[in-house]
Amino acid sequence: MALSAYDLTGRTAFVTGAGSGIGRASAVLLAGAGARVHCADRDADGLDGTAALIEDRGGTARVHTVGVTDRSGLAEAVRSCGRLDALAAIAGIMHSGPVLETRDEDLDRVLNVNFKGVLYACQEAARLMLAHGTRGSIVTMASGAVDTGGAGLLCYGAAKAAVVQLTKTPATELGPHGVRVNAVAPGWIRTPMTARPGRAARARTEAVTTRMTPLGRVGEPDDVAHAVLYPASDASAFTTGQILRPNGGVAMPW
């Protein structure tokens, strides 16, 4: 396939969680492919940093300081695109804790961001694409946790498993309208979110992950951003309802 299939010149993309980590890397890469990128995040300073990276490289960025749980604010931001060709719903939070100590507020907080926030973004993007007859692409962010499980991952893993269903069902419903929906399920990626438990905890986790991963390293945000670009572009014109796994080989589902 010609590399032009990855060319997003003249198209508009909306990225949630664009203030740092995988969201920032994806927004920068989509802009580098030619897209006008709308960047959404609660972190205004992070958004400014992402926009600066995009504009320093000759790209076009617009920022929206809004969280994905703010349904009306998010809807307004998405609609401001006018026409939308690609959504990358990347915003998410991490939570870990024993099953027997899981509280309602823990589950609610994670589901609100990691599932409902993705749902809101997907709904608004799909409505805009259908209104304009756009043969667009929606990319959701799942996790390698849906394949491997792990102690302490009840809330996070459950929300990400729900995102998988939030990929397959819309793919079925929107496919006849020319809208594709795919998920990216990364392995352990070195981001600000995975750094929050502390330097020592992160070092231990990365050491274990490196030993378990056939490619012998943990991932970087750019590793995942390239997996976002593929379903966001025409290169994936016959791909929908699928899960892409940039995980270094740590999980190889059938």
PDB file of C-alpha atoms in Angstrom, residues 113-215:
ATOM      1  CA  VAL A 113     -13.387   8.535  32.892  1.00  0.00           C
ATOM      2  CA  ASN A 114     -12.246   5.329  31.214  1.00  0.00           C
ATOM      3  CA  PHE A 115     -15.608   4.120  29.943  1.00  0.00           C
ATOM      4  CA  LYS A 116     -18.240   6.850  30.033  1.00  0.00           C
ATOM      5  CA  GLY A 117     -15.746   9.484  28.877  1.00  0.00           C
ATOM      6  CA  VAL A 118     -14.908   7.316  25.864  1.00  0.00           C
ATOM      7  CA  LEU A 119     -18.597   6.727  25.208  1.00  0.00           C
ATOM      8  CA  TYR A 120     -19.367  10.453  25.240  1.00  0.00           C
ATOM      9  CA  ALA A 121     -16.540  11.201  22.820  1.00  0.00           C
ATOM     10  CA  CYS A 122     -17.540   8.365  20.493  1.00  0.00           C
ATOM     11  CA  GLN A 123     -21.187   9.420  20.469  1.00  0.00           C
ATOM     12  CA  GLU A 124     -20.438  13.040  19.603  1.00  0.00           C
ATOM     13  CA  ALA A 125     -17.854  12.112  16.982  1.00  0.00           C
ATOM     14  CA  ALA A 126     -20.189   9.599  15.351  1.00  0.00           C
ATOM     15  CA  ARG A 127     -23.067  12.077  15.270  1.00  0.00           C
ATOM     16  CA  LEU A 128     -20.865  14.639  13.552  1.00  0.00           C
ATOM     17  CA  MET A 129     -19.523  12.119  11.044  1.00  0.00           C
ATOM     18  CA  LEU A 130     -23.007  10.868  10.181  1.00  0.00           C
ATOM     19  CA  ALA A 131     -24.358  14.410   9.850  1.00  0.00           C
ATOM     20  CA  HIS A 132     -21.690  15.230   7.258  1.00  0.00           C
ATOM     21  CA  GLY A 133     -21.630  11.827   5.568  1.00  0.00           C
ATOM     22  CA  THR A 134     -17.985  11.431   6.544  1.00  0.00           C
ATOM     23  CA  ARG A 135     -16.379   8.031   6.123  1.00  0.00           C
ATOM     24  CA  GLY A 136     -14.482   8.601   9.329  1.00  0.00           C
ATOM     25  CA  SER A 137     -12.554   6.655  11.916  1.00  0.00           C
ATOM     26  CA  ILE A 138     -12.951   6.321  15.669  1.00  0.00           C
ATOM     27  CA  VAL A 139     -10.037   4.971  17.708  1.00  0.00           C
ATOM     28  CA  THR A 140     -10.573   3.976  21.332  1.00  0.00           C
ATOM     29  CA  MET A 141      -7.908   3.233  23.937  1.00  0.00           C
ATOM     30  CA  ALA A 142      -8.209  -0.154  25.634  1.00  0.00           C
ATOM     31  CA  SER A 143      -5.314  -1.796  27.501  1.00  0.00           C
ATOM     32  CA  GLY A 144      -3.191  -4.894  27.613  1.00  0.00           C
ATOM     33  CA  ALA A 145      -4.902  -5.497  30.965  1.00  0.00           C
ATOM     34  CA  VAL A 146      -7.866  -6.945  29.062  1.00  0.00           C
ATOM     35  CA  ASP A 147      -5.593  -9.773  27.879  1.00  0.00           C
ATOM     36  CA  THR A 148      -3.379 -10.386  30.892  1.00  0.00           C
ATOM     37  CA  GLY A 149      -5.342  -9.358  33.963  1.00  0.00           C
ATOM     38  CA  GLY A 150      -3.287  -8.708  37.055  1.00  0.00           C
ATOM     39  CA  ALA A 151      -3.548  -8.118  40.761  1.00  0.00           C
ATOM     40  CA  GLY A 152      -5.054  -4.764  41.682  1.00  0.00           C
ATOM     41  CA  LEU A 153      -6.544  -4.103  38.254  1.00  0.00           C
ATOM     42  CA  LEU A 154     -10.225  -4.749  38.923  1.00  0.00           C
ATOM     43  CA  CYS A 155     -11.539  -1.219  38.274  1.00  0.00           C
ATOM     44  CA  TYR A 156      -9.070  -0.342  35.534  1.00  0.00           C
ATOM     45  CA  GLY A 157      -9.327  -3.693  33.761  1.00  0.00           C
ATOM     46  CA  ALA A 158     -13.123  -3.750  33.940  1.00  0.00           C
ATOM     47  CA  ALA A 159     -13.350  -0.276  32.419  1.00  0.00           C
ATOM     48  CA  LYS A 160     -10.928  -1.166  29.628  1.00  0.00           C
ATOM     49  CA  ALA A 161     -12.803  -4.406  28.905  1.00  0.00           C
ATOM     50  CA  ALA A 162     -15.919  -2.275  28.549  1.00  0.00           C
ATOM     51  CA  VAL A 163     -14.038  -0.124  26.036  1.00  0.00           C
ATOM     52  CA  VAL A 164     -13.478  -3.239  23.914  1.00  0.00           C
ATOM     53  CA  GLN A 165     -17.241  -3.732  23.744  1.00  0.00           C
ATOM     54  CA  LEU A 166     -17.580  -0.006  23.092  1.00  0.00           C
ATOM     55  CA  THR A 167     -15.450  -0.647  20.031  1.00  0.00           C
ATOM     56  CA  LYS A 168     -17.127  -3.755  18.646  1.00  0.00           C
ATOM     57  CA  THR A 169     -20.744  -2.641  19.000  1.00  0.00           C
ATOM     58  CA  PRO A 170     -20.319   0.773  17.318  1.00  0.00           C
ATOM     59  CA  ALA A 171     -18.177  -0.876  14.625  1.00  0.00           C
ATOM     60  CA  THR A 172     -21.178  -3.054  13.790  1.00  0.00           C
ATOM     61  CA  GLU A 173     -23.704  -0.233  13.935  1.00  0.00           C
ATOM     62  CA  LEU A 174     -21.672   2.441  12.167  1.00  0.00           C
ATOM     63  CA  GLY A 175     -19.983   0.278   9.544  1.00  0.00           C
ATOM     64  CA  PRO A 176     -22.897   0.530   7.087  1.00  0.00           C
ATOM     65  CA  HIS A 177     -22.433   4.313   7.214  1.00  0.00           C
ATOM     66  CA  GLY A 178     -18.736   4.063   6.372  1.00  0.00           C
ATOM     67  CA  VAL A 179     -17.489   4.852   9.895  1.00  0.00           C
ATOM     68  CA  ARG A 180     -14.799   2.513  11.252  1.00  0.00           C
ATOM     69  CA  VAL A 181     -14.202   1.873  14.967  1.00  0.00           C
ATOM     70  CA  ASN A 182     -11.058   0.181  16.266  1.00  0.00           C
ATOM     71  CA  ALA A 183      -9.250  -0.082  19.601  1.00  0.00           C
ATOM     72  CA  VAL A 184      -5.607   0.113  20.598  1.00  0.00           C
ATOM     73  CA  ALA A 185      -4.582  -2.013  23.599  1.00  0.00           C
ATOM     74  CA  PRO A 186      -1.051  -1.061  24.676  1.00  0.00           C
ATOM     75  CA  GLY A 187       1.210  -2.946  26.986  1.00  0.00           C
ATOM     76  CA  TRP A 188       3.198  -1.137  29.687  1.00  0.00           C
ATOM     77  CA  ILE A 189       4.038   2.329  28.354  1.00  0.00           C
ATOM     78  CA  ARG A 190       6.328   4.862  30.013  1.00  0.00           C
ATOM     79  CA  THR A 191       4.014   7.860  30.551  1.00  0.00           C
ATOM     80  CA  PRO A 192       3.260  10.381  33.316  1.00  0.00           C
ATOM     81  CA  MET A 193       0.291   8.224  34.321  1.00  0.00           C
ATOM     82  CA  THR A 194       2.393   5.101  34.890  1.00  0.00           C
ATOM     83  CA  ALA A 195       4.897   7.200  36.844  1.00  0.00           C
ATOM     84  CA  ARG A 196       2.412   8.273  39.515  1.00  0.00           C
ATOM     85  CA  PRO A 197       2.922   5.332  41.934  1.00  0.00           C
ATOM     86  CA  GLY A 198       6.481   6.614  42.428  1.00  0.00           C
ATOM     87  CA  ARG A 199       9.955   6.149  40.970  1.00  0.00           C
ATOM     88  CA  ALA A 200      10.796   2.962  42.875  1.00  0.00           C
ATOM     89  CA  ALA A 201       7.475   1.261  42.069  1.00  0.00           C
ATOM     90  CA  ARG A 202       7.784   2.232  38.427  1.00  0.00           C
ATOM     91  CA  ALA A 203      11.334   0.866  38.224  1.00  0.00           C
ATOM     92  CA  ARG A 204      10.222  -2.475  39.699  1.00  0.00           C
ATOM     93  CA  THR A 205       7.302  -2.745  37.302  1.00  0.00           C
ATOM     94  CA  GLU A 206       9.438  -1.861  34.302  1.00  0.00           C
ATOM     95  CA  ALA A 207      12.081  -4.420  35.287  1.00  0.00           C
ATOM     96  CA  VAL A 208       9.490  -7.189  35.552  1.00  0.00           C
ATOM     97  CA  THR A 209       7.795  -6.115  32.307  1.00  0.00           C
ATOM     98  CA  THR A 210      11.092  -6.039  30.441  1.00  0.00           C
ATOM     99  CA  ARG A 211      11.864  -9.608  31.496  1.00  0.00           C
ATOM    100  CA  MET A 212       8.407 -10.791  30.401  1.00  0.00           C
ATOM    101  CA  THR A 213       8.356  -8.980  27.052  1.00  0.00           C
ATOM    102  CA  PRO A 214       9.862 -10.721  23.997  1.00  0.00           C
ATOM    103  CA  LEU A 215      11.140  -7.410  22.628  1.00  0.00           C
TER     104      LEU A 215
END
